[in-house]
């Protein structure tokens, strides 16, 4: 297939949009790993909870209610999860953490399937986000008729705003300063009299809340069925690994990279299937700590 | 003295030692005479779980209870349980299937029981589950599956172990084509028949000068569905702009849809099933493809294989007007369909899916074949099924073709209903055309494959 300028533009947009979902999920994943040192395999299941809540509220009361209710609710669920289960595993080996979070993910997935069924639940896009954008009207270099769904552009925008907000929180606030210090040396921070555990609880809640935002805006794109969480977990986890464990900037970079790679290999099934694994192998061979990873972390 | 005594003894009983020896030899010779000298007799060697011991016979229902096709699997299981109930107590299609030797008193006088397994829509899991049923639960027949990859995997295993496998929902040409097996039988229709039935309707609706782009699920069924659709639409004068294979676990099809948008195609054919189709169709609608014009014509979307459960998942606004095919629909008015819909609805409170229909019919057909053969001995049951012609099961006059174990029957061209045209929460599709068996019939030789021997090696 010849790569015309139109095709190139569409592939770039698709790559950005695919990357957006990965980034939103990977952001929570890497935030939790970076601060708590927990590899949270239940993160895909948090996204799953978010899309089921979002679709239920959206279909019953409308999108605005879903947007107002779901992310804070996910924050609460995240905090409860951290207090009730995850904190008991901070001092346990990584394998125990992986087993318990993975097990939790399966339990959540099967529970949701039990309640909602295995079939897809249609997630209607709100009127203001429905329809297509006529790209050729905005980008004069495109020839003829080039369109893209409006909602997917909104998803990219939401992703950018969320990333910016998280960066601002970590770099411009006192809370962020403590968290970043905790990421470096939690023990020293505790010696200085900071209740780091309470802040870590908030971070876990924050990670879950980002999954909530991803669910509200990503639900109509990824669709709502019980397989979605696990399907997104593997690429998102690889995004964290490629970007560098615990690195927010790395997660963003790797998310976009993976999205682009998947978009541009779409016509070729074999390449499309293996591309993210291939990138992971190459990156880890060349740079074991990941693209923007800190020295010594999972190297 | 001795001689006199011996003489006396012979007179008293009428038997001498020599007579006994002669009789024994004659008996041994008669016993050794091959049974084929006797009409309808068979060498009763043990095959699979034959002979069936005790007063009960066990059937194995191996369906996806978890995974992407779990809803379809749940409906299949409902149908199987209903079939068992009818086999043991009468009712349902036992009253309409003709010819039938089913009495409502089990199979060959044995009460029918069953075990269930979970295929997880995964070939390895389905094989493990089927093997457990065969080896531990001693099932005489296995049936189920809601994906061609899974059906083919089980069919090979069952054939090897001498257990008849009655396929559930499988639509790939390979199941009764290159992968056909003596011990495997399919009542459901296939991709080739879909192409044959659907393409003339498509060219009538959308014109002969069309250019199609295919998105295809990357496994056995998707591949054969794409080949068949391409073959028959090109026979109608259409051309093919491209085909992209999509991984089975894809949930976001935007990268593939971008390629379609960028091509000069004016028809999008989604060779996807289940959650795949729901996602690709919904994504295509989001891309504005239902309201778009290409080459001066409306861009059209086609879903070759339809089901009510998929239509529900995609939502009726998205499937409104979209054409495809189904094996059966609960709105059919023939006697067999009506009796099945009524008994299923009475039992469960909602009408059955096409997956439920094919699974129910398969169970009855197997039981009837045992009754016709007068035995559970698999080679005889297979022979009873081969070239069996029947009516009253919901698809008009049907032939279980002996040469490839494919049922040749009427199939349905369906169209999605608009939200306002729906009359109930189960009413998503309307029947556009019932294409008769003769039209969708084909030469089984085109797909190759060998059934293999009646007695497994």
CSV table of C-alpha atoms in Angstrom, one decimal, chain A residues 1 4 6-7 10-11 14 17-18 110 113 117-122 125 131-132 145 147-149 152 220-223 227-228 262-263 266-267 269 272-273, chain B residues 65-68 70-71 213 218 243-247 251-252 254-256 258-259 261-262 275 278-279 282-283 286-288 292-293 309-310 312-315:
chain,number,residue,atom,x,y,z
A,1,UNK,CA,0.0,0.0,0.0
A,4,UNK,CA,0.4,9.0,0.6
A,6,UNK,CA,-3.2,11.4,3.6
A,7,UNK,CA,-2.4,7.9,4.7
A,10,UNK,CA,-4.2,9.2,9.3
A,11,UNK,CA,-1.6,6.8,10.6
A,14,UNK,CA,-4.2,6.6,14.9
A,17,UNK,CA,-4.9,7.8,19.7
A,18,UNK,CA,-3.7,4.3,20.4
A,110,UNK,CA,-14.9,-12.7,36.3
A,113,UNK,CA,-18.6,-10.9,33.6
A,117,UNK,CA,-22.4,-10.9,30.9
A,118,UNK,CA,-19.5,-11.7,28.5
A,119,UNK,CA,-21.0,-9.8,25.7
A,120,UNK,CA,-20.1,-6.2,24.7
A,121,UNK,CA,-22.2,-3.4,26.2
A,122,UNK,CA,-22.6,-0.6,23.6
A,125,UNK,CA,-20.7,8.6,22.6
A,131,UNK,CA,-19.3,12.5,14.5
A,132,UNK,CA,-16.2,13.0,12.4
A,145,UNK,CA,-11.6,14.0,1.7
A,147,UNK,CA,-11.8,12.4,8.1
A,148,UNK,CA,-11.2,11.2,11.7
A,149,UNK,CA,-13.6,10.5,14.5
A,152,UNK,CA,-10.7,10.0,19.3
A,220,UNK,CA,-16.3,4.1,23.7
A,221,UNK,CA,-13.0,3.4,21.9
A,222,UNK,CA,-11.9,0.1,23.5
A,223,UNK,CA,-15.5,-1.0,24.0
A,227,UNK,CA,-11.6,-9.1,28.0
A,228,UNK,CA,-10.6,-5.5,27.6
A,262,UNK,CA,1.0,-0.5,15.8
A,263,UNK,CA,-0.6,2.1,13.5
A,266,UNK,CA,-1.5,-2.3,10.5
A,267,UNK,CA,-1.6,-3.6,7.0
A,269,UNK,CA,-0.5,-8.8,10.2
A,272,UNK,CA,1.6,-5.9,13.6
A,273,UNK,CA,1.3,-8.8,16.0
B,65,UNK,CA,-18.2,-20.9,29.7
B,66,UNK,CA,-15.5,-18.3,30.1
B,67,UNK,CA,-13.7,-16.2,27.4
B,68,UNK,CA,-15.0,-14.1,24.6
B,70,UNK,CA,-19.1,-17.2,27.0
B,71,UNK,CA,-22.6,-15.8,26.3
B,213,UNK,CA,-12.2,-3.8,1.4
B,218,UNK,CA,-6.7,-13.9,11.6
B,243,UNK,CA,-7.7,-7.2,2.8
B,244,UNK,CA,-6.1,-6.8,6.3
B,245,UNK,CA,-5.8,-9.6,8.7
B,246,UNK,CA,-6.5,-8.4,12.2
B,247,UNK,CA,-5.3,-10.2,15.4
B,251,UNK,CA,-10.4,-4.3,20.5
B,252,UNK,CA,-9.5,-1.1,18.8
B,254,UNK,CA,-8.8,2.3,14.3
B,255,UNK,CA,-5.4,1.5,12.7
B,256,UNK,CA,-7.1,-0.9,10.2
B,258,UNK,CA,-7.6,4.3,8.7
B,259,UNK,CA,-6.3,2.0,5.9
B,261,UNK,CA,-10.6,5.2,4.7
B,262,UNK,CA,-7.5,5.8,2.7
B,275,UNK,CA,-16.7,-9.4,20.2
B,278,UNK,CA,-19.0,-5.8,17.7
B,279,UNK,CA,-15.8,-3.8,18.1
B,282,UNK,CA,-18.8,0.1,16.3
B,283,UNK,CA,-15.4,1.6,15.5
B,286,UNK,CA,-17.4,6.1,15.0
B,287,UNK,CA,-15.3,6.7,11.9
B,288,UNK,CA,-18.4,8.0,10.2
B,292,UNK,CA,-19.9,8.5,4.1
B,293,UNK,CA,-19.8,8.6,0.4
B,309,UNK,CA,-26.0,-11.7,20.4
B,310,UNK,CA,-23.6,-9.8,18.2
B,312,UNK,CA,-27.2,-6.8,20.6
B,313,UNK,CA,-23.6,-6.1,21.5
B,314,UNK,CA,-23.2,-3.6,18.6
B,315,UNK,CA,-26.5,-1.9,19.3
